[in-house]
């Protein structure tokens, strides 16, 4: 039996384990000069729970991440690291598999606060120069974990990528604006993880000069922020962003959110005071505040309607401006969205098809570009129901237009952008989900057999989903390796976009009505009304 793989990082030795590729979507990987004994069957070397920064406890609770301390001996790296306490109506630690009734592996929250860890999956730790994909998970900036089975790296690693997935601080731990603490600590965590990758990934077979940073939803928002921040240049060469959210707020709004959060906890809105609050209690307070946000619609405007209290802050330092205006140096960028982004939230809340005219009017007033946006939506969608109007403007404002604008901003900054739209509908429940938010994730990772994917795609998934999954995975691998996903680049004139469907095609950007409505209107940070 071959020995388990051991790698010497800059901080110390870590021991992972060999794992055979599994699942119906596994790919046949390419072999590169093996210098370390490896079992037959193209096994992958997997390392989990590697510390990339010191645990944020004590004096480090709300501080910028500190480099990990070195250790002696061999540290085991076979179990996922602890998960940051989660906020929201379905926090990760309570989500259970609908199929088995058992919690997903690795998602239990520990009392341990060693949250700043990452996982590495490599097809060959003895190779040199393999392309690297660094995955930043989503979760609305208040939840999520790299340990989610949706992000199983088997397929992309078997296809020749070294895959790194990162845990970072979410909710108030990562984003609350606190007196005495840096803003946007979650982005600082991600930058620290990318610095760890630059120092160490060659020891896992990867090329530190061939790093692609990737994410979906809040992870894509993180990617957009990394493109705009002055602290990240040189840490990655390419970027992948699925469903970029347009969710940022001003310091004035963020300070008021923190004050309300502290009031719920009976303490002061400072880093010193909130450091005395247990992380679980703080996460629960973020959940409670999110549930109460509609009561603050008049003053907190778009943020209140989003249902998420703690979001990235345009602080002028870590995030110098909204990514669409602050991006000054372009990269190779693969960016896209789903056709029916907001449908997921309507279905999960039980409101799909039931939104009232008053709710549609409110959403149009909050999210459509002023002054004529609400009327423009009604004119562009004649005969639309209130639910259809609300879903259209919410999809555009929250994800579709920000994704399009990131492609445009990157191209304007000298980069090369490739745009896609996922139009393949999920077949579950008679197709009610449509091509919803998050459907692209299992397709890209090839995790069609994961519990969440089966909920949307069925078991087994339909042939067209398997085909689109293969196309999107191949696009990821090609892009991370060469910078070209396999279709023409997006340019302002041609607007060529890959539409992923039962029969995929490359066409002019398909959401032209939204593009015209939003033309000339900048995406601005959420502010006090």
XYZ file of C-alpha atoms in Angstrom:
529
model
C 0.000 0.000 0.000
C 1.613 3.319 -1.037
C 2.359 5.809 1.690
C -0.008 8.721 2.080
C 1.268 11.935 0.427
C 3.324 14.304 2.570
C 4.149 17.851 1.463
C 6.503 20.339 3.071
C 4.810 23.750 3.099
C 6.582 26.921 4.156
C 5.124 26.440 7.657
C 5.637 22.708 8.084
C 4.855 19.212 6.841
C 1.268 18.180 6.054
C 0.014 14.669 5.384
C -3.008 14.183 3.143
C -4.326 11.024 1.562
C -4.804 9.417 -1.822
C -8.407 9.257 -2.974
C -9.831 7.597 -6.040
C -11.954 9.799 -8.311
C -15.620 9.025 -7.711
C -19.084 9.885 -8.989
C -20.634 9.686 -12.442
C -18.940 12.875 -13.615
C -15.332 11.891 -12.950
C -12.895 12.801 -15.656
C -9.836 11.017 -16.922
C -6.961 13.224 -15.823
C -3.708 13.823 -17.593
C -0.598 12.374 -16.063
C 2.435 14.519 -15.510
C 5.904 13.288 -14.622
C 5.385 11.390 -11.390
C 8.077 11.967 -8.831
C 6.156 10.621 -5.865
C 4.858 7.070 -5.568
C 1.183 7.082 -6.471
C -1.350 4.256 -6.432
C -2.877 2.956 -9.636
C -6.176 4.326 -10.910
C -5.153 7.978 -11.289
C -5.766 8.721 -7.626
C -5.863 12.296 -6.424
C -3.799 13.655 -3.546
C -6.186 15.438 -1.188
C -5.207 17.733 1.695
C -7.883 19.268 3.917
C -7.962 21.823 6.697
C -4.556 23.429 6.082
C -4.187 26.612 8.087
C -3.372 29.647 5.905
C -3.664 32.175 8.769
C -3.764 32.073 12.538
C -7.149 31.437 14.161
C -8.989 34.765 14.614
C -9.373 34.509 18.381
C -8.425 36.768 21.255
C -6.640 39.854 19.972
C -7.030 38.543 16.408
C -10.845 38.190 16.576
C -11.611 41.082 14.204
C -8.068 41.747 13.020
C -6.566 41.311 9.593
C -5.419 37.699 9.132
C -2.014 36.920 10.612
C 0.374 34.540 8.878
C 0.290 31.005 10.307
C 2.979 30.016 12.748
C 5.362 27.200 11.774
C 5.103 23.778 13.384
C 7.351 20.802 13.979
C 6.617 17.272 12.843
C 3.878 16.254 10.424
C 0.423 17.790 10.722
C -2.492 15.643 9.570
C -4.489 17.251 6.738
C -7.272 14.734 6.172
C -10.284 16.478 7.769
C -12.026 19.708 6.830
C -11.416 22.673 9.086
C -14.138 24.130 11.331
C -16.848 26.243 9.720
C -17.488 29.853 10.680
C -20.820 30.125 12.545
C -23.491 30.740 9.930
C -26.311 33.251 9.607
C -29.510 33.280 7.595
C -32.714 31.229 7.428
C -30.827 28.036 6.471
C -27.373 28.215 8.090
C -24.962 25.596 6.815
C -24.572 23.756 10.090
C -28.278 22.865 10.160
C -28.730 21.918 6.512
C -29.318 18.194 6.157
C -29.516 15.961 3.146
C -33.130 15.633 2.001
C -32.267 12.190 0.728
C -30.613 10.618 3.749
C -31.502 12.887 6.653
C -27.821 13.000 7.569
C -25.710 16.127 7.786
C -23.369 16.687 4.852
C -19.831 15.582 5.620
C -17.600 18.238 7.073
C -20.181 20.973 7.613
C -20.660 20.775 11.390
C -19.612 23.938 13.191
C -16.999 23.337 15.855
C -16.426 25.403 18.976
C -12.899 25.624 17.587
C -12.346 28.977 15.860
C -9.629 27.722 13.518
C -11.720 28.951 10.597
C -9.008 30.187 8.244
C -8.151 26.972 6.470
C -8.041 25.743 2.894
C -8.159 22.441 1.033
C -5.956 21.277 -1.844
C -6.713 18.536 -4.364
C -3.991 17.773 -6.887
C -3.779 15.160 -9.652
C -0.033 14.866 -9.129
C 1.950 16.487 -6.305
C 5.150 15.441 -8.088
C 4.330 17.431 -11.212
C 5.416 20.934 -12.117
C 3.453 23.751 -13.694
C -0.122 22.527 -13.388
C -2.803 25.248 -13.678
C -4.405 26.185 -10.349
C -8.057 26.981 -9.581
C -8.745 28.731 -6.259
C -12.448 28.461 -5.331
C -14.211 31.052 -3.145
C -17.598 29.777 -1.973
C -20.872 31.691 -2.012
C -23.528 32.081 0.667
C -24.810 35.662 0.551
C -21.760 36.910 2.501
C -23.356 35.493 5.698
C -22.977 31.717 5.267
C -21.291 29.015 3.204
C -18.272 26.745 3.450
C -15.636 25.325 1.139
C -16.502 21.923 2.619
C -19.838 21.702 0.778
C -20.188 18.498 -1.314
C -21.274 20.699 -4.230
C -17.648 21.802 -4.466
C -16.121 18.330 -4.616
C -12.982 18.947 -6.724
C -12.793 15.452 -8.235
C -13.792 16.356 -11.795
C -11.653 19.484 -12.339
C -8.669 17.904 -10.553
C -8.962 14.728 -12.601
C -8.917 16.941 -15.701
C -5.530 18.346 -14.705
C -6.167 21.296 -12.346
C -4.835 21.759 -8.842
C -7.976 22.845 -6.982
C -7.802 24.943 -3.806
C -10.965 25.819 -1.843
C -10.948 28.470 0.860
C -12.878 29.049 4.085
C -13.098 32.689 5.139
C -14.949 34.770 7.704
C -18.582 35.483 6.807
C -21.364 37.528 8.388
C -20.351 39.994 11.076
C -17.021 38.212 11.586
C -16.000 39.085 8.038
C -18.027 42.129 7.007
C -19.450 44.163 9.900
C -17.920 47.645 9.911
C -16.405 47.961 13.397
C -14.577 50.757 15.113
C -11.063 49.484 15.797
C -11.012 46.812 13.057
C -10.252 46.768 9.327
C -13.220 46.676 6.956
C -13.953 43.728 4.687
C -11.935 41.237 6.718
C -13.306 38.426 4.552
C -11.531 39.862 1.517
C -8.336 40.153 3.558
C -8.738 36.466 4.438
C -9.037 35.584 0.753
C -5.938 37.621 -0.072
C -4.064 35.802 2.704
C -5.140 32.469 1.193
C -3.930 33.576 -2.246
C -0.577 34.553 -0.712
C -0.374 31.070 0.819
C -1.047 29.646 -2.646
C 1.730 31.761 -4.147
C 4.166 30.496 -1.484
C 3.187 26.852 -1.517
C 1.290 25.642 -4.551
C 4.390 24.583 -6.494
C 4.949 21.955 -3.779
C 1.566 20.455 -4.756
C 2.383 20.393 -8.484
C 0.816 23.774 -9.298
C 2.193 26.821 -11.071
C 2.019 29.958 -8.883
C 2.059 32.035 -12.071
C -0.980 30.209 -13.481
C -3.607 30.818 -10.785
C -7.286 31.352 -11.602
C -9.475 32.673 -8.788
C -13.102 31.582 -9.100
C -16.383 31.949 -7.251
C -20.170 32.019 -7.505
C -22.659 34.462 -5.972
C -20.941 35.961 -2.895
C -17.825 34.142 -4.115
C -18.154 35.946 -7.449
C -18.648 39.199 -5.571
C -15.407 38.397 -3.800
C -13.683 37.783 -7.128
C -14.960 41.149 -8.391
C -13.619 42.837 -5.254
C -10.244 41.140 -5.700
C -10.114 42.491 -9.248
C -10.662 46.009 -7.911
C -8.508 46.037 -4.776
C -4.947 47.307 -4.719
C -3.909 44.493 -2.358
C -4.325 41.566 -4.792
C -2.282 42.316 -7.966
C 0.108 39.512 -8.837
C -1.752 36.900 -6.803
C -3.759 35.495 -9.727
C -3.681 35.617 -13.519
C -7.275 34.826 -14.449
C -10.708 35.016 -12.865
C -14.029 33.146 -13.072
C -17.170 34.813 -11.698
C -20.618 33.169 -11.794
C -23.617 35.350 -10.840
C -21.828 38.463 -9.612
C -23.956 40.199 -6.958
C -24.452 43.959 -7.015
C -24.427 44.072 -3.231
C -22.174 46.671 -1.582
C -22.947 49.390 0.912
C -21.607 52.758 1.979
C -19.765 53.227 5.283
C -22.689 55.292 6.597
C -25.155 52.449 6.047
C -22.695 49.845 7.328
C -22.143 51.840 10.526
C -25.886 52.015 11.149
C -26.195 48.253 10.590
C -23.456 47.637 13.139
C -25.172 49.938 15.630
C -28.425 47.992 15.246
C -26.543 44.698 15.599
C -24.852 45.906 18.792
C -28.211 47.103 20.136
C -29.641 43.610 19.660
C -26.720 42.229 21.656
C -26.795 44.910 24.346
C -23.259 46.082 23.699
C -21.281 48.779 21.893
C -20.631 48.748 18.115
C -16.868 48.374 18.488
C -14.438 45.564 17.816
C -13.450 45.457 21.490
C -17.042 45.138 22.700
C -18.194 42.614 20.085
C -15.085 40.509 20.681
C -16.673 39.627 24.026
C -19.706 38.148 22.222
C -19.548 34.433 21.401
C -19.308 33.861 17.612
C -22.484 31.767 17.599
C -24.446 34.463 19.387
C -23.105 37.087 16.984
C -24.110 34.963 13.983
C -27.601 34.496 15.447
C -27.931 38.255 15.887
C -27.113 38.724 12.179
C -29.918 36.246 11.385
C -32.332 38.115 13.642
C -31.414 41.462 12.121
C -31.855 40.075 8.608
C -35.336 38.847 9.486
C -36.249 42.320 10.781
C -34.877 44.199 7.766
C -38.242 44.782 6.027
C -39.215 46.977 8.972
C -36.407 49.329 7.925
C -37.295 49.589 4.233
C -37.802 53.338 4.388
C -34.318 54.068 5.749
C -32.169 51.131 4.603
C -33.693 50.932 1.126
C -32.215 48.256 -1.145
C -30.230 46.628 1.659
C -33.393 46.047 3.696
C -35.106 44.460 0.688
C -32.124 42.132 0.152
C -32.623 40.409 3.521
C -28.869 40.427 4.226
C -27.539 42.802 6.857
C -23.749 42.436 6.594
C -22.396 42.982 3.082
C -19.103 44.291 1.655
C -18.393 47.936 2.413
C -16.970 50.418 -0.085
C -14.485 51.606 2.510
C -12.019 53.329 0.156
C -9.137 51.092 1.233
C -9.710 47.351 0.959
C -12.532 48.018 -1.501
C -11.710 51.398 -3.064
C -14.987 51.571 -4.989
C -17.647 49.398 -6.553
C -15.791 46.898 -8.769
C -17.417 48.224 -11.953
C -15.898 51.656 -11.397
C -12.727 50.748 -9.488
C -11.413 48.061 -11.863
C -8.404 49.631 -13.606
C -6.327 46.663 -14.779
C -8.041 43.910 -16.749
C -7.353 40.169 -16.706
C -8.624 37.112 -18.518
C -12.179 36.891 -17.152
C -14.855 34.216 -17.557
C -18.107 35.674 -16.225
C -21.772 34.812 -16.509
C -25.155 34.394 -14.914
C -28.223 32.193 -15.091
C -31.313 33.216 -17.033
C -33.737 33.025 -14.080
C -31.507 34.184 -11.223
C -34.177 35.286 -8.737
C -36.499 32.351 -9.336
C -34.731 30.261 -6.670
C -35.580 32.710 -3.893
C -39.215 32.978 -4.918
C -39.636 29.206 -4.979
C -37.832 28.594 -1.677
C -39.877 31.283 0.062
C -43.123 29.870 -1.323
C -43.872 33.193 -3.059
C -43.111 32.290 -6.690
C -46.154 33.274 -8.749
C -47.773 34.885 -5.684
C -46.077 38.271 -5.429
C -48.576 41.108 -5.291
C -48.761 44.273 -7.362
C -47.667 46.243 -4.302
C -44.594 44.050 -3.888
C -43.762 44.401 -7.579
C -44.162 48.186 -7.362
C -41.850 48.286 -4.337
C -39.187 46.125 -6.031
C -39.317 48.240 -9.190
C -39.013 51.412 -7.141
C -36.038 50.109 -5.179
C -34.081 48.268 -7.850
C -34.956 49.651 -11.309
C -32.666 52.509 -12.383
C -34.238 55.916 -11.681
C -36.136 57.820 -12.771
C -37.820 55.915 -15.576
C -36.763 52.333 -14.822
C -40.087 51.100 -13.391
C -42.018 52.287 -16.427
C -39.321 50.859 -18.726
C -39.728 47.408 -17.195
C -43.495 47.504 -17.610
C -43.076 48.608 -21.220
C -40.477 45.920 -21.941
C -42.672 43.201 -20.385
C -46.226 44.005 -21.510
C -48.774 41.798 -19.833
C -46.297 40.573 -17.227
C -47.702 39.478 -13.887
C -46.500 41.145 -10.676
C -44.364 38.078 -9.970
C -42.776 38.230 -13.423
C -41.983 41.923 -13.010
C -40.506 41.430 -9.552
C -38.451 38.455 -10.695
C -37.112 40.315 -13.746
C -35.970 43.465 -11.953
C -34.559 41.483 -9.009
C -32.629 39.132 -11.314
C -31.205 42.097 -13.207
C -30.294 44.319 -10.262
C -28.911 41.587 -8.035
C -26.981 39.418 -10.520
C -27.473 39.761 -14.281
C -26.547 43.404 -14.794
C -23.595 43.294 -12.341
C -22.238 40.262 -14.209
C -22.613 42.023 -17.567
C -21.047 45.200 -16.204
C -18.058 43.280 -14.860
C -17.443 41.853 -18.335
C -17.673 45.360 -19.792
C -15.457 46.955 -17.116
C -12.789 44.288 -17.469
C -12.706 44.703 -21.257
C -12.513 48.493 -20.872
C -9.549 48.035 -18.506
C -7.634 46.088 -21.139
C -8.619 42.547 -20.152
C -10.319 39.854 -22.194
C -13.828 38.938 -21.066
C -15.836 35.833 -21.958
C -19.540 35.962 -21.135
C -22.082 33.161 -20.692
C -25.702 32.679 -19.684
C -27.038 29.378 -18.345
C -30.468 28.878 -19.930
C -30.941 25.162 -19.225
C -33.886 24.831 -16.796
C -33.785 22.521 -13.800
C -36.297 19.713 -14.398
C -37.350 19.270 -10.755
C -40.931 20.033 -9.705
C -42.106 20.451 -13.258
C -39.402 22.962 -14.114
C -40.543 25.574 -11.596
C -36.946 26.529 -10.716
C -36.095 27.428 -14.307
C -32.427 28.230 -14.916
C -32.118 29.482 -11.349
C -29.386 30.940 -9.199
C -26.840 28.295 -8.192
C -27.771 25.724 -10.825
C -24.471 26.364 -12.593
C -22.372 25.255 -9.614
C -22.932 21.460 -9.765
C -22.757 21.672 -13.551
C -19.334 23.329 -13.420
C -17.942 21.011 -10.722
C -19.580 17.895 -12.175
C -21.206 17.165 -8.816
C -24.530 16.125 -10.322
C -24.837 13.328 -7.763
C -24.573 15.632 -4.725
C -27.699 15.976 -2.555
C -28.346 19.603 -3.541
C -27.865 18.895 -7.250
C -30.254 15.934 -7.135
C -32.844 18.274 -5.625
C -32.763 20.360 -8.829
C -31.697 17.876 -11.490
C -33.163 14.568 -10.319
C -31.428 11.223 -9.984
C -30.193 10.421 -12.520
C -29.848 13.851 -14.124
C -31.276 14.262 -17.641
C -28.872 13.819 -20.593
C -28.971 17.503 -21.475
C -27.752 18.410 -17.961
C -24.897 15.926 -18.278
C -23.973 17.463 -21.636
C -24.057 21.077 -20.379
C -22.054 20.003 -17.335
C -19.367 18.541 -19.587
C -19.276 21.735 -21.677
C -19.008 24.040 -18.684
C -16.338 21.892 -16.979
C -14.323 21.793 -20.177
C -14.648 25.582 -20.441
C -13.300 25.965 -16.898
C -10.325 23.701 -17.559
C -9.521 25.300 -20.911
C -9.819 28.777 -19.460
C -7.635 28.055 -16.416
C -5.040 26.449 -18.699
C -5.036 28.762 -21.735
C -7.267 31.752 -20.989
C -9.786 30.712 -23.669
C -12.992 28.854 -22.641
C -13.828 27.840 -26.215
C -16.021 30.671 -27.522
C -15.330 34.215 -28.785
C -14.533 37.026 -26.388
C -17.197 39.518 -25.341
C -16.808 42.962 -26.880
C -19.114 45.971 -26.473
C -20.093 45.977 -30.145
C -20.615 42.264 -30.819
C -21.620 41.313 -27.239
C -21.013 37.640 -28.070
C -22.282 35.381 -25.296
C -22.305 31.610 -24.900
C -25.837 30.470 -24.023
C -25.614 27.068 -22.319
C -28.726 25.046 -23.044
C -29.861 21.690 -24.415
C -28.422 23.059 -27.675
C -25.797 25.628 -26.738
C -25.022 28.493 -29.068
C -22.989 31.688 -29.199
C -25.236 34.707 -29.837
C -25.542 38.416 -29.097
C -26.143 39.006 -25.379
C -29.666 37.588 -24.876
C -30.914 39.995 -22.162
C -31.126 43.033 -24.446
C -34.201 44.534 -22.760
C -32.366 44.743 -19.438
C -29.229 46.043 -21.114
C -31.185 48.900 -22.715
C -33.046 49.759 -19.501
C -29.800 49.972 -17.521
C -27.732 51.742 -20.200
C -26.102 54.854 -18.772
C -27.018 54.027 -15.180
C -24.058 53.224 -12.888
C -24.308 50.476 -10.294
C -24.072 52.261 -6.957
C -23.448 51.077 -3.421
C -26.475 50.665 -1.159
C -26.952 53.743 1.012
C -29.298 55.233 3.573
C -32.489 56.567 2.052
